[in-house]
């Protein structure tokens, strides 16, 4: 079976060469037959004529040979596609309306899928993301809230000192815009403050340099900074000598100790990171921190949570809720909190739009099929079988699907960036949306589904037994006088 498919594909690819070889082979057989007749005593003219008569019709031999090689279907498909293309040109209103409607349905559907896939279904861009979690302090009576992962400085100290079974780091989820300047450059950047081990726990080490050391993450420690790859490229033109130099953030001097790789992304979407230097007063007196945890591979999330639950919460947190307990919320769940339902509703709305769009396209197909009843009846009266008509309808729908899918891909590319910016502004998403294999597969699947479903409409119309009556009941007219 696979050998037959491979040979058919080879014939389709080498179609022109195969026809040339067939013509050469027929010419060779005619010459051989002509030489035999010359040996029998015929004149060259008579031998040439008799050889062609005995060989038979060249067109008939070509047709039988190509049918035996499986090329007849290829030839018919090519003719059907050419006829379909000419038909679309003759009906510009129908073809443009159909293709544009299909393109909007496929393009918008693929664009929304790309956002939903990147935010909800695609794994976070870190090694072993299922082992990452937020350490939280929650009320047992109310249960854990995935959207509430903030803790204060005392809670962080408890986890830091007694949660030795897991890797842990504290960071501030808030970012701030600051002015960055050097002797040669200036830029407005986004700053985030993170504790020691933040990048190590995420599993993404700096591309150059190092991350923060414990001595730098304490009050009075040396001021240091780590730059994002985008900032390093945009402002410093990927200068490798930037390490060890001084930059100024809001006028304060910081020494650059690291550059993050281009593929690193974080929920904060920061340009520069500086040490958090967590405390229990001031900022640390309120729930302004988040604790990032990586559970060891040999330990499950429930086991790690059970060990954290053995840690006594700080006394100050038990006054209003005695049943407080430490727990874990997976990083994926925390990132999707408050976002999952709106995005799923958006995906459902786009699905409804696809249904309405396909219903409108089916109406267009029905109207076009009714207007072509006389054409189909005439072709049947001239000897075209129902199978040939169905194959013609399939070729027309295939061409419409290809053109609509290609236009839909363009719509997806055009709307994807704007849709990503819209979701980031309204839902706080940060994941990078890309036109990758998953999105292309979704667009291809939507194209195939729409093409197959809409292709049933003209096929059903062609198979109706009363189509010949359209020819008998058609209007009569006289051309000329």
Coordinates of N, CA and C in Angstrom, one line a residue, residues 280-451:
X280 N 11.2 42.6 57.8 CA 9.9 42.4 58.5 C 9.2 43.7 58.9
X281 N 9.8 44.8 58.5 CA 9.1 46.1 58.8 C 9.0 46.9 57.5
X282 N 8.3 47.9 57.6 CA 8.1 48.7 56.4 C 7.3 47.9 55.3
X283 N 8.0 47.7 54.2 CA 7.3 47.0 53.1 C 7.1 45.5 53.6
X284 N 8.0 44.9 54.3 CA 7.8 43.6 54.8 C 6.8 43.4 55.9
X285 N 6.3 44.5 56.4 CA 5.3 44.4 57.4 C 3.9 44.0 56.9
X286 N 3.8 44.2 55.6 CA 2.5 43.8 54.9 C 2.8 42.6 53.9
X287 N 1.7 42.2 53.3 CA 1.8 41.0 52.4 C 2.2 41.5 51.0
X288 N 3.5 41.8 50.9 CA 4.0 42.4 49.7 C 5.1 41.5 49.0
X289 N 5.3 40.3 49.6 CA 6.3 39.4 49.0 C 5.6 38.1 48.5
X290 N 6.3 37.4 47.7 CA 5.8 36.0 47.2 C 7.0 35.1 47.4
X291 N 6.7 33.9 47.8 CA 7.8 32.9 48.0 C 7.7 31.8 46.9
X292 N 8.8 31.7 46.1 CA 8.9 30.7 45.0 C 9.6 29.5 45.6
X293 N 9.0 28.3 45.3 CA 9.5 27.1 45.8 C 9.7 26.1 44.6
X294 N 10.8 25.3 44.7 CA 11.0 24.2 43.8 C 11.1 22.9 44.6
X295 N 10.2 22.0 44.3 CA 10.1 20.8 45.0 C 11.1 19.8 44.4
X296 N 11.9 19.1 45.2 CA 12.9 18.1 44.6 C 12.2 17.1 43.8
X297 N 12.8 16.5 42.8 CA 12.2 15.5 41.9 C 11.8 14.3 42.7
X298 N 12.6 13.9 43.7 CA 12.2 12.7 44.5 C 11.1 12.9 45.4
X299 N 10.5 14.1 45.5 CA 9.4 14.4 46.4 C 8.2 14.9 45.6
X300 N 7.0 14.5 46.0 CA 5.8 14.9 45.3 C 5.4 16.2 45.9
X301 N 4.5 16.9 45.2 CA 3.9 18.2 45.7 C 3.2 18.0 47.0
X302 N 2.3 17.0 47.1 CA 1.5 16.7 48.4 C 2.5 16.4 49.5
X303 N 3.6 15.7 49.3 CA 4.5 15.4 50.3 C 5.2 16.6 50.8
X304 N 5.6 17.5 49.9 CA 6.3 18.7 50.3 C 5.3 19.6 51.0
X305 N 4.1 19.6 50.6 CA 3.1 20.5 51.3 C 2.8 19.9 52.7
X306 N 2.8 18.6 52.9 CA 2.6 18.1 54.2 C 3.8 18.4 55.1
X307 N 5.0 18.5 54.6 CA 6.1 18.9 55.5 C 6.0 20.4 55.8
X308 N 5.6 21.2 54.8 CA 5.5 22.6 55.2 C 4.4 22.9 56.2
X309 N 3.4 22.0 56.2 CA 2.2 22.2 57.1 C 2.7 22.0 58.5
X310 N 3.8 21.3 58.8 CA 4.3 21.1 60.1 C 5.0 22.4 60.7
X311 N 5.2 23.4 59.9 CA 5.9 24.6 60.4 C 4.8 25.5 61.0
X312 N 5.1 26.0 62.2 CA 4.1 26.8 62.9 C 4.1 28.2 62.3
X313 N 3.0 28.7 61.9 CA 2.9 30.1 61.4 C 3.4 31.1 62.4
X314 N 3.8 32.3 61.9 CA 4.2 33.4 62.9 C 3.1 33.7 63.8
X315 N 3.4 34.0 65.1 CA 2.3 34.3 66.0 C 1.4 35.5 65.6
X316 N 1.9 36.5 64.9 CA 1.1 37.6 64.5 C 0.0 37.2 63.5
X317 N 0.2 36.1 62.7 CA -0.8 35.7 61.7 C -1.8 34.8 62.3
X318 N -1.6 34.3 63.6 CA -2.6 33.4 64.2 C -3.7 34.2 65.0
X319 N -3.5 35.5 65.2 CA -4.4 36.2 66.1 C -5.8 36.3 65.5
X320 N -5.9 36.6 64.2 CA -7.2 36.8 63.6 C -7.7 35.4 63.0
X321 N -6.8 34.5 62.8 CA -7.2 33.2 62.2 C -6.4 32.1 62.8
X322 N -6.8 31.4 63.9 CA -6.0 30.4 64.5 C -5.7 29.2 63.6
X323 N -6.5 28.9 62.7 CA -6.4 27.7 61.8 C -5.6 28.0 60.6
X324 N -4.6 28.9 60.7 CA -3.7 29.1 59.5 C -2.7 28.0 59.4
X325 N -2.3 27.7 58.1 CA -1.4 26.6 57.8 C -0.6 27.0 56.5
X326 N 0.6 26.5 56.5 CA 1.4 26.6 55.3 C 1.0 25.6 54.2
X327 N 1.0 26.0 53.0 CA 0.6 25.1 51.9 C 1.3 25.5 50.6
X328 N 1.1 24.8 49.5 CA 1.7 25.1 48.2 C 0.6 25.3 47.2
X329 N 0.8 26.2 46.3 CA 0.0 26.4 45.1 C 0.9 26.3 43.9
X330 N 0.6 25.5 43.0 CA 1.5 25.3 41.8 C 1.6 26.6 41.1
X331 N 2.8 26.8 40.5 CA 3.0 28.1 39.8 C 2.1 28.3 38.6
X332 N 1.8 27.2 37.9 CA 0.9 27.3 36.8 C -0.5 27.7 37.3
X333 N -1.0 27.1 38.4 CA -2.3 27.4 38.9 C -2.3 28.9 39.4
X334 N -1.3 29.3 40.0 CA -1.2 30.7 40.5 C -1.2 31.7 39.3
X335 N -0.5 31.4 38.3 CA -0.4 32.3 37.1 C -1.8 32.3 36.4
X336 N -2.5 31.2 36.4 CA -3.8 31.2 35.7 C -5.0 31.6 36.5
X337 N -4.8 31.9 37.8 CA -5.9 32.4 38.6 C -6.5 33.7 38.1
X338 N -7.8 33.7 38.0 CA -8.4 34.9 37.5 C -8.4 35.1 36.0
X339 N -7.6 34.2 35.3 CA -7.5 34.3 33.8 C -8.2 33.2 33.1
X340 N -8.3 32.0 33.7 CA -8.8 30.9 33.0 C -10.2 31.0 32.5
X341 N -11.1 31.5 33.4 CA -12.5 31.6 33.0 C -12.7 32.6 31.9
X342 N -12.1 33.8 32.0 CA -12.3 34.8 30.9 C -11.8 34.3 29.5
X343 N -10.6 33.6 29.6 CA -10.1 33.1 28.3 C -10.9 32.0 27.7
X344 N -11.4 31.1 28.6 CA -12.3 30.0 28.1 C -13.6 30.6 27.5
X345 N -14.1 31.6 28.2 CA -15.3 32.3 27.6 C -15.0 32.9 26.3
X346 N -13.8 33.5 26.1 CA -13.4 34.1 24.8 C -13.3 33.0 23.8
X347 N -12.7 31.9 24.2 CA -12.6 30.8 23.2 C -14.0 30.2 22.8
X348 N -14.9 30.1 23.8 CA -16.2 29.7 23.5 C -17.0 30.7 22.6
X349 N -16.7 32.0 22.8 CA -17.4 33.0 21.9 C -16.8 32.8 20.5
X350 N -15.5 32.6 20.3 CA -15.0 32.4 19.0 C -15.5 31.1 18.4
X351 N -15.7 30.1 19.2 CA -16.3 28.9 18.6 C -17.7 29.1 18.1
X352 N -18.5 29.9 18.9 CA -19.8 30.3 18.4 C -19.8 31.1 17.1
X353 N -18.8 31.9 17.0 CA -18.6 32.7 15.8 C -18.3 31.8 14.6
X354 N -17.5 30.7 14.9 CA -17.2 29.8 13.8 C -18.4 29.1 13.3
X355 N -19.3 28.7 14.3 CA -20.5 28.0 13.9 C -21.4 28.9 13.0
X356 N -21.6 30.2 13.5 CA -22.4 31.1 12.7 C -21.8 31.4 11.3
X357 N -20.5 31.5 11.3 CA -19.8 31.7 10.0 C -20.0 30.6 9.1
X358 N -19.8 29.4 9.6 CA -20.0 28.2 8.7 C -21.5 28.1 8.3
X359 N -22.4 28.5 9.1 CA -23.8 28.4 8.7 C -24.1 29.4 7.6
X360 N -23.5 30.6 7.6 CA -23.6 31.6 6.6 C -22.9 31.1 5.3
X361 N -21.8 30.4 5.4 CA -21.1 29.9 4.2 C -21.9 28.7 3.6
X362 N -22.6 27.9 4.5 CA -23.5 26.9 3.9 C -24.6 27.5 3.2
X363 N -25.2 28.6 3.7 CA -26.2 29.3 2.9 C -25.7 29.8 1.5
X364 N -24.5 30.3 1.5 CA -23.9 30.7 0.2 C -23.8 29.5 -0.7
X365 N -23.4 28.4 -0.2 CA -23.2 27.2 -1.0 C -24.5 26.7 -1.5
X366 N -25.6 26.8 -0.7 CA -26.9 26.3 -1.2 C -27.4 27.3 -2.3
X367 N -27.2 28.6 -2.1 CA -27.7 29.5 -3.1 C -26.9 29.3 -4.4
X368 N -25.6 29.0 -4.3 CA -24.8 28.8 -5.6 C -25.2 27.5 -6.2
X369 N -25.5 26.5 -5.4 CA -25.8 25.2 -6.0 C -27.2 25.3 -6.7
X370 N -28.1 26.0 -6.2 CA -29.4 26.2 -6.8 C -29.3 27.0 -8.1
X371 N -28.4 28.0 -8.1 CA -28.2 28.7 -9.4 C -27.4 27.9 -10.4
X372 N -26.8 26.8 -10.1 CA -26.1 26.0 -11.0 C -26.8 24.7 -11.4
X373 N -28.1 24.6 -11.0 CA -28.8 23.3 -11.3 C -28.8 23.1 -12.8
X374 N -29.1 24.1 -13.6 CA -29.1 24.0 -15.1 C -27.8 23.5 -15.6
X375 N -26.7 24.1 -15.1 CA -25.4 23.6 -15.5 C -25.1 22.2 -15.2
X376 N -25.5 21.7 -14.0 CA -25.3 20.3 -13.6 C -26.1 19.4 -14.4
X377 N -27.4 19.8 -14.7 CA -28.3 19.0 -15.5 C -27.8 18.9 -16.9
X378 N -27.2 20.0 -17.5 CA -26.7 19.9 -18.8 C -25.5 19.0 -18.9
X379 N -24.6 19.1 -17.9 CA -23.4 18.2 -18.0 C -23.8 16.7 -17.8
X380 N -24.9 16.5 -17.0 CA -25.3 15.1 -16.9 C -25.9 14.6 -18.2
X381 N -26.7 15.5 -18.9 CA -27.3 15.2 -20.2 C -26.3 14.9 -21.2
X382 N -25.1 15.5 -21.1 CA -24.0 15.3 -22.1 C -23.1 14.1 -21.7
X383 N -23.5 13.4 -20.7 CA -22.8 12.2 -20.4 C -21.9 12.2 -19.2
X384 N -21.8 13.3 -18.5 CA -21.0 13.4 -17.3 C -21.7 12.6 -16.1
X385 N -21.1 11.7 -15.5 CA -21.7 10.9 -14.4 C -21.7 11.7 -13.1
X386 N -22.5 11.1 -12.2 CA -22.6 11.8 -10.9 C -21.3 11.8 -10.2
X387 N -20.5 10.8 -10.3 CA -19.2 10.7 -9.7 C -18.3 11.8 -10.2
X388 N -18.3 12.1 -11.5 CA -17.5 13.2 -12.0 C -17.9 14.5 -11.5
X389 N -19.2 14.7 -11.4 CA -19.7 16.0 -10.9 C -19.4 16.2 -9.4
X390 N -19.4 15.1 -8.7 CA -19.1 15.2 -7.2 C -17.6 15.5 -7.1
X391 N -16.8 14.9 -7.9 CA -15.3 15.2 -7.9 C -15.1 16.6 -8.2
X392 N -15.8 17.2 -9.2 CA -15.7 18.6 -9.5 C -16.1 19.5 -8.3
X393 N -17.2 19.1 -7.6 CA -17.6 19.9 -6.5 C -16.5 19.8 -5.4
X394 N -16.0 18.6 -5.2 CA -14.9 18.5 -4.2 C -13.7 19.3 -4.5
X395 N -13.3 19.4 -5.8 CA -12.2 20.2 -6.2 C -12.5 21.7 -6.0
X396 N -13.7 22.1 -6.2 CA -14.0 23.5 -6.0 C -14.0 23.9 -4.5
X397 N -14.5 23.0 -3.7 CA -14.4 23.3 -2.2 C -13.0 23.2 -1.7
X398 N -12.2 22.3 -2.3 CA -10.8 22.2 -1.9 C -10.1 23.5 -2.2
X399 N -10.3 24.0 -3.4 CA -9.7 25.3 -3.8 C -10.2 26.4 -2.9
X400 N -11.4 26.5 -2.6 CA -12.0 27.5 -1.7 C -11.3 27.3 -0.3
X401 N -11.2 26.1 0.2 CA -10.6 25.9 1.5 C -9.2 26.3 1.6
X402 N -8.4 26.0 0.5 CA -7.0 26.3 0.5 C -6.8 27.9 0.5
X403 N -7.6 28.5 -0.4 CA -7.5 30.0 -0.4 C -8.0 30.6 0.9
X404 N -9.1 30.1 1.5 CA -9.6 30.6 2.7 C -8.6 30.4 3.9
X405 N -8.0 29.1 3.9 CA -7.0 28.8 4.9 C -5.8 29.7 4.9
X406 N -5.3 30.0 3.6 CA -4.1 30.8 3.5 C -4.4 32.3 3.9
X407 N -5.6 32.7 3.5 CA -6.0 34.1 4.0 C -6.2 34.1 5.5
X408 N -6.8 33.0 6.0 CA -6.9 32.9 7.5 C -5.6 33.0 8.2
X409 N -4.6 32.4 7.7 CA -3.3 32.4 8.3 C -2.8 33.9 8.3
X410 N -3.0 34.6 7.3 CA -2.6 36.0 7.2 C -3.4 36.8 8.3
X411 N -4.7 36.5 8.4 CA -5.5 37.2 9.5 C -5.0 36.9 10.8
X412 N -4.6 35.6 11.1 CA -4.1 35.2 12.4 C -2.8 36.0 12.7
X413 N -1.9 36.1 11.7 CA -0.7 36.8 11.9 C -0.9 38.3 12.2
X414 N -1.9 38.9 11.5 CA -2.2 40.3 11.7 C -2.9 40.6 13.0
X415 N -3.7 39.7 13.6 CA -4.4 39.9 14.8 C -3.7 39.4 16.0
X416 N -2.7 38.5 15.9 CA -2.2 37.8 17.0 C -1.5 38.8 18.0
X417 N -0.7 39.7 17.4 CA 0.0 40.6 18.3 C -0.9 41.5 19.1
X418 N -1.9 42.0 18.4 CA -2.9 42.9 19.0 C -3.7 42.2 20.1
X419 N -4.0 40.9 19.8 CA -4.8 40.1 20.8 C -3.9 39.8 22.0
X420 N -2.6 39.6 21.8 CA -1.7 39.3 22.9 C -1.6 40.6 23.8
X421 N -1.5 41.8 23.2 CA -1.4 43.0 23.9 C -2.7 43.3 24.7
X422 N -3.8 42.9 24.1 CA -5.1 43.2 24.7 C -5.3 42.3 26.0
X423 N -4.9 41.0 25.8 CA -5.0 40.1 27.0 C -4.0 40.5 28.1
X424 N -2.8 40.9 27.7 CA -1.9 41.4 28.7 C -2.4 42.6 29.5
X425 N -3.0 43.5 28.8 CA -3.5 44.7 29.4 C -4.7 44.4 30.3
X426 N -5.6 43.5 29.9 CA -6.8 43.3 30.7 C -6.7 42.2 31.7
X427 N -5.9 41.1 31.3 CA -5.9 39.9 32.2 C -4.5 39.8 32.9
X428 N -3.5 40.6 32.5 CA -2.2 40.5 33.2 C -1.4 39.3 32.7
X429 N -1.7 38.7 31.6 CA -0.9 37.6 31.1 C 0.4 38.1 30.6
X430 N 1.4 37.2 30.6 CA 2.8 37.5 30.2 C 3.4 36.6 29.3
X431 N 2.8 35.4 29.0 CA 3.3 34.4 28.2 C 3.5 34.9 26.7
X432 N 4.5 34.5 26.1 CA 4.8 34.9 24.7 C 3.9 34.1 23.7
X433 N 3.2 34.7 22.9 CA 2.3 34.1 21.9 C 3.1 34.0 20.6
X434 N 3.2 32.8 20.0 CA 3.9 32.6 18.8 C 3.1 31.8 17.8
X435 N 3.5 32.0 16.5 CA 2.9 31.2 15.5 C 3.7 29.9 15.3
X436 N 3.5 28.9 16.1 CA 4.3 27.7 16.1 C 3.5 26.5 15.5
X437 N 4.0 25.3 15.7 CA 3.4 24.2 15.1 C 2.0 23.9 15.7
X438 N 1.8 24.2 16.9 CA 0.5 23.9 17.5 C -0.6 24.9 16.9
X439 N -0.2 26.1 16.7 CA -1.2 27.1 16.1 C -1.4 26.7 14.7
X440 N -0.4 26.4 14.0 CA -0.5 26.0 12.6 C -1.4 24.8 12.5
X441 N -1.2 23.8 13.4 CA -2.1 22.6 13.4 C -3.5 23.0 13.6
X442 N -3.8 23.9 14.5 CA -5.1 24.4 14.8 C -5.8 25.0 13.6
X443 N -5.0 25.9 12.9 CA -5.5 26.5 11.7 C -5.8 25.5 10.6
X444 N -4.8 24.6 10.5 CA -5.0 23.5 9.4 C -6.3 22.7 9.8
X445 N -6.4 22.3 11.0 CA -7.6 21.5 11.4 C -8.9 22.3 11.2
X446 N -8.9 23.6 11.5 CA -10.1 24.4 11.2 C -10.4 24.4 9.7
X447 N -9.4 24.6 8.9 CA -9.6 24.6 7.5 C -10.1 23.3 7.0
X448 N -9.6 22.2 7.4 CA -10.0 20.9 6.9 C -11.5 20.7 7.4
X449 N -11.8 21.0 8.6 CA -13.1 20.8 9.2 C -14.1 21.6 8.4
X450 N -13.8 22.9 8.2 CA -14.8 23.8 7.4 C -14.9 23.3 6.0
X451 N -13.8 22.9 5.3 CA -13.9 22.4 4.0 C -14.7 21.2 3.8

